[in-house]
Structures are given as structure tokens and as C-alpha cells.
Amino acid sequence: MRRCGTPLGGTPLTRILNTHLHSDHCGGNAALQQAWPGVHTAIPPGQAEHVRHWDAYALSYTPTGQECPTFRCDSVLVPGSEVTLGGKPWQIHAAPGHDPHSIVLFEPQERILISADALWENGFGVVFPELEGIAAFDEVGATLDVIERLAPRVVIPGHGPVFGDAPRALNTARRRLDGFVRAPQKHALYAAKVLLKYKLLEWQRIDERALEAWAESTPYFGQLHATYFADQSEREWLDCLVNELLRSGAATRQGAQLHKRRVRRAAPVHRVAGRGCRAARHAAGHCPAPADPAGCAAGIHPARLAPVPLAVAGRNHAGHRTGRTARGDANAADGAL
């Protein structure tokens, strides 16, 4: 919360917008609402009733084995409508696939897209409906088509750096999608590793016997094993997944415990429209240098901040990172989780 409050300079947080309700995107809502009781929280409409009458299973937290503290919602983000952020209208577009209820936000004047997990620089999020046997790869493709028609100049994804080359990212995403369609087991393996990795982000470290107990009690994990990997025992399969995380450097083993690897990175430098800036810091409103705002990938700079602080997209990990915050300006892409 200290990291979250610093860029606000004592000004109360006024709005939280969730692009979808996976725990890594809304896991900080409760903490933000506790810190700023007057904050207004808007979510996609598809699961509003599950939030109002809290249903952890319907909200996916029980099936995925994730934790998400109870939070309230005050309004819904209806696809086809607009929401004003930083004095500009942002279009709300349905973006099913990764999550059937997900939305993306698009500011047409500066062509800035908050893409949630529908498009990253090198792919997109796990297609969770597919884990339940619901065909959704076609919806992923349709959402990529929507993004292509919007032709964003700048994309702020739910994970990874801000980027400007949307056509390249779309091509990468379509190749990845085609691979999953051709080999669903590949997607299932990806999903299993993601579930394990994000749980480790929540735990930070875990005894391997406790990890095994979690895997046995997590419905999606058991379903993935039974459907795609039944030729291995559950223990053998879990060992293979853990070894994948160790090989990739996402985790380390210390005795009988698995630890999330701690990585310190400088904000990457990105080029947009021929100009460079530390896009991630600008997008979060943290850039200390008096740079030309036109050179910032997200067009956000402290010198141009307006007085409406907003919570920003997709930077929550179930209580560990409770959300980037910034004050929105006329070009800001702040405002969604």
C-alpha cells in the first residue's frame, strides 16, 4: 500500500476499474477499498451478482486454487458504452476468450488500449473456459480481430511492458493461438504452469508437501491432469511442472521448500512513434524526468497530471502488489485493473 499511495501525494484514490475478475487483477481491491473507503469500484457486468453475493467458486477463485479477499462493486462497465478517464471518453469493448466476461478499454483520440490479458506483447492469457471443456479459442481469435480493427498506437497489457507494435503482437498471438488449437495439450500444460506460478507468487515460498496438498485440492489442477496427463501419476506430473519452473528460473528450491525467484528489473525502454521513454514508469506516473509527454508510450507524465487519481490496469497479485496508481491526465491510460 505504501507503493500504491506514493504517486497520489496524499490525494484519495477515487476509482478502481477491473477489466476482469481473476485474482491477479482484483486481488488488491479489498486492500485499496480499506485504505480509501470512498473509492468507487467498477467491474464487468457478467459477474457482478457473484461479487455482490460473494461466490468464490463462480468467481473462479476456488477452481483455480487462488485467494481473493472479498470486495464490493459499485457499478459495471458495460460493453458498447464509454467511461470518462482523465477528461476523455474511453470505449468499453467486450473481450471474451481468456475470460468470458473480460473487457478492454480504448481511447480513440490517442489510440491507447488497455488490453487486459487479451493481448500481451508476446501472447495472451490462459483461455480458462477451455479448462472447463467450453470451446473458447474462437472467442480469443474474435477478440484479436476487435483489437486489430481498433488499431491501437499504444497497448498497456495486463502483464508485461507497455508496447507500441500492436501488429507484431497480434501476429505473435495468432501464431500462439493456432498452436493451441492444433495441440490442446500444449495449452493445458501452459495453463497448469501458470496456475502453479501464480500460486507461488501468492505464497512466495511453500513446502513441497503443502504444494502437493494444494494441487490435490484444486479442481482445475485435477481436471487438467485427468483430461490431458493421466498417463502420469499426479505426483509425477506435479514434479514435472515444478522442474519446468526451476529450469525456467521462475522458482528456486531451498531444501524441501520451493521459493519464488526474486528478480529486480529496471523499467524497459520502449520506442513509440520514433520517441523513447521508460514507458512502464510513465504509464504508472512514476517517471521523475521532465521528458516530452509525446515521447512517452502511454502519454503520461507528472507534469500533466490532472487531479483525479485512478487505480491502474492489471498489476495486482493477490495482496502482494496491490495495484499501480497514478493521477489521470488527458492522455492517460490509467484507470483499470
CSV table of C-alpha atoms in Angstrom, one decimal, residues 178-325:
chain,number,residue,atom,x,y,z
A,178,ASP,CA,-3.1,-21.6,-33.8
A,179,GLY,CA,-0.6,-23.8,-31.9
A,180,PHE,CA,-3.1,-24.3,-29.1
A,181,VAL,CA,-5.9,-25.1,-31.5
A,182,ARG,CA,-3.8,-27.7,-33.1
A,183,ALA,CA,-2.5,-29.2,-29.9
A,184,PRO,CA,-4.8,-28.5,-26.9
A,185,GLN,CA,-2.5,-30.4,-24.6
A,186,LYS,CA,0.1,-27.7,-25.2
A,187,HIS,CA,-2.4,-25.1,-23.8
A,188,ALA,CA,-3.3,-27.4,-20.9
A,189,LEU,CA,0.4,-27.6,-19.9
A,190,TYR,CA,0.7,-23.8,-20.2
A,191,ALA,CA,-2.3,-23.4,-18.0
A,192,ALA,CA,-1.0,-25.8,-15.4
A,193,LYS,CA,2.3,-24.0,-15.2
A,194,VAL,CA,0.5,-20.6,-14.9
A,195,LEU,CA,-1.7,-21.8,-12.1
A,196,LEU,CA,1.4,-23.1,-10.2
A,197,LYS,CA,3.4,-20.0,-10.9
A,198,TYR,CA,0.8,-17.5,-9.7
A,199,LYS,CA,0.1,-19.5,-6.6
A,200,LEU,CA,3.8,-19.4,-5.9
A,201,LEU,CA,3.7,-15.6,-6.4
A,202,GLU,CA,1.0,-15.5,-3.7
A,203,TRP,CA,2.9,-17.8,-1.3
A,204,GLN,CA,6.4,-16.6,-2.1
A,205,ARG,CA,7.6,-20.0,-0.7
A,206,ILE,CA,6.0,-23.3,0.1
A,207,ASP,CA,6.9,-26.7,1.5
A,208,GLU,CA,6.6,-29.3,-1.3
A,209,ARG,CA,4.3,-31.4,0.7
A,210,ALA,CA,1.9,-28.4,1.1
A,211,LEU,CA,2.2,-27.8,-2.6
A,212,GLU,CA,1.1,-31.4,-3.3
A,213,ALA,CA,-1.9,-30.9,-1.0
A,214,TRP,CA,-2.8,-27.7,-2.8
A,215,ALA,CA,-2.6,-29.4,-6.2
A,216,GLU,CA,-4.8,-32.3,-5.0
A,217,SER,CA,-7.5,-29.9,-3.6
A,218,THR,CA,-7.5,-27.5,-6.7
A,219,PRO,CA,-10.3,-28.6,-9.1
A,220,TYR,CA,-8.7,-27.2,-12.3
A,221,PHE,CA,-5.5,-28.9,-11.5
A,222,GLY,CA,-7.2,-32.3,-11.1
A,223,GLN,CA,-9.2,-31.7,-14.2
A,224,LEU,CA,-6.2,-30.9,-16.3
A,225,HIS,CA,-4.4,-34.0,-15.0
A,226,ALA,CA,-7.3,-36.3,-15.7
A,227,THR,CA,-8.0,-34.9,-19.2
A,228,TYR,CA,-4.5,-34.5,-20.6
A,229,PHE,CA,-1.9,-36.1,-18.4
A,230,ALA,CA,-3.5,-39.2,-16.9
A,231,ASP,CA,-0.6,-41.3,-18.2
A,232,GLN,CA,1.4,-39.9,-15.3
A,233,SER,CA,0.6,-40.1,-11.6
A,234,GLU,CA,-0.4,-36.8,-10.0
A,235,ARG,CA,2.8,-36.8,-8.1
A,236,GLU,CA,4.9,-37.4,-11.2
A,237,TRP,CA,3.1,-34.7,-13.1
A,238,LEU,CA,3.5,-32.2,-10.3
A,239,ASP,CA,7.2,-33.0,-10.2
A,240,CYS,CA,7.5,-32.3,-13.9
A,241,LEU,CA,5.8,-28.9,-13.5
A,242,VAL,CA,8.0,-27.9,-10.6
A,243,ASN,CA,11.1,-28.9,-12.6
A,244,GLU,CA,9.8,-26.7,-15.5
A,245,LEU,CA,9.6,-23.8,-13.2
A,246,LEU,CA,13.1,-24.5,-11.8
A,247,ARG,CA,14.5,-24.8,-15.3
A,248,SER,CA,12.9,-21.6,-16.5
A,249,GLY,CA,14.3,-19.7,-13.4
A,250,ALA,CA,10.8,-18.8,-12.2
A,251,ALA,CA,11.5,-20.7,-8.9
A,252,THR,CA,14.3,-22.0,-6.8
A,253,ARG,CA,14.5,-24.9,-4.5
A,254,GLN,CA,15.9,-24.5,-1.0
A,255,GLY,CA,15.9,-27.7,0.9
A,256,ALA,CA,12.3,-29.0,1.0
A,257,GLN,CA,10.8,-25.6,0.0
A,258,LEU,CA,10.1,-24.1,-3.3
A,259,HIS,CA,10.7,-20.3,-3.5
A,260,LYS,CA,9.6,-17.7,-6.0
A,261,ARG,CA,12.6,-16.3,-7.6
A,262,ARG,CA,13.2,-12.7,-6.8
A,263,VAL,CA,14.1,-10.6,-9.8
A,264,ARG,CA,14.9,-6.9,-9.8
A,265,ARG,CA,14.5,-5.2,-13.2
A,266,ALA,CA,14.9,-1.7,-14.4
A,267,ALA,CA,11.9,-0.4,-16.3
A,268,PRO,CA,12.4,-1.3,-20.0
A,269,VAL,CA,12.9,1.4,-22.6
A,270,HIS,CA,10.4,1.3,-25.4
A,271,ARG,CA,10.1,3.2,-28.7
A,272,VAL,CA,6.8,4.6,-29.8
A,273,ALA,CA,6.4,6.8,-32.9
A,274,GLY,CA,10.2,7.3,-33.0
A,275,ARG,CA,10.5,8.5,-29.5
A,276,GLY,CA,11.9,6.7,-26.5
A,277,CYS,CA,11.0,6.7,-22.8
A,278,ARG,CA,10.8,4.4,-19.8
A,279,ALA,CA,7.2,3.5,-20.7
A,280,ALA,CA,6.4,1.4,-17.7
A,281,ARG,CA,7.3,4.2,-15.3
A,282,HIS,CA,5.5,6.8,-17.3
A,283,ALA,CA,2.4,4.6,-17.5
A,284,ALA,CA,2.4,4.4,-13.8
A,285,GLY,CA,3.0,8.1,-13.3
A,286,HIS,CA,6.4,7.4,-11.7
A,287,CYS,CA,8.8,8.9,-14.2
A,288,PRO,CA,10.8,11.7,-12.5
A,289,ALA,CA,12.4,13.1,-15.6
A,290,PRO,CA,10.9,16.2,-17.3
A,291,ALA,CA,10.5,14.4,-20.6
A,292,ASP,CA,8.3,15.4,-23.5
A,293,PRO,CA,5.0,13.6,-22.8
A,294,ALA,CA,4.6,13.0,-26.5
A,295,GLY,CA,7.7,10.7,-26.2
A,296,CYS,CA,6.1,8.6,-23.5
A,297,ALA,CA,4.4,5.4,-24.8
A,298,ALA,CA,1.4,6.0,-22.5
A,299,GLY,CA,1.5,9.8,-22.8
A,300,ILE,CA,1.5,10.1,-19.0
A,301,HIS,CA,3.8,12.4,-17.3
A,302,PRO,CA,3.8,14.0,-13.8
A,303,ALA,CA,3.8,17.5,-15.3
A,304,ARG,CA,0.5,16.8,-17.0
A,305,LEU,CA,-1.3,15.0,-14.2
A,306,ALA,CA,-4.9,16.0,-13.5
A,307,PRO,CA,-6.5,15.8,-10.0
A,308,VAL,CA,-8.4,12.6,-10.4
A,309,PRO,CA,-6.4,9.6,-9.1
A,310,LEU,CA,-7.2,6.2,-10.5
A,311,ALA,CA,-6.1,2.6,-10.0
A,312,VAL,CA,-4.3,1.2,-13.0
A,313,ALA,CA,-4.6,-1.9,-15.1
A,314,GLY,CA,-3.8,-5.4,-14.1
A,315,ARG,CA,-1.0,-5.0,-11.6
A,316,ASN,CA,-2.4,-7.0,-8.6
A,317,HIS,CA,-1.1,-10.3,-7.3
A,318,ALA,CA,-3.5,-11.3,-4.5
A,319,GLY,CA,-2.2,-8.9,-2.0
A,320,HIS,CA,1.5,-8.7,-2.9
A,321,ARG,CA,1.2,-5.9,-5.5
A,322,THR,CA,-2.0,-4.1,-4.8
A,323,GLY,CA,-2.0,-2.0,-7.9
A,324,ARG,CA,-0.2,0.8,-9.7
A,325,THR,CA,-1.8,4.2,-9.2
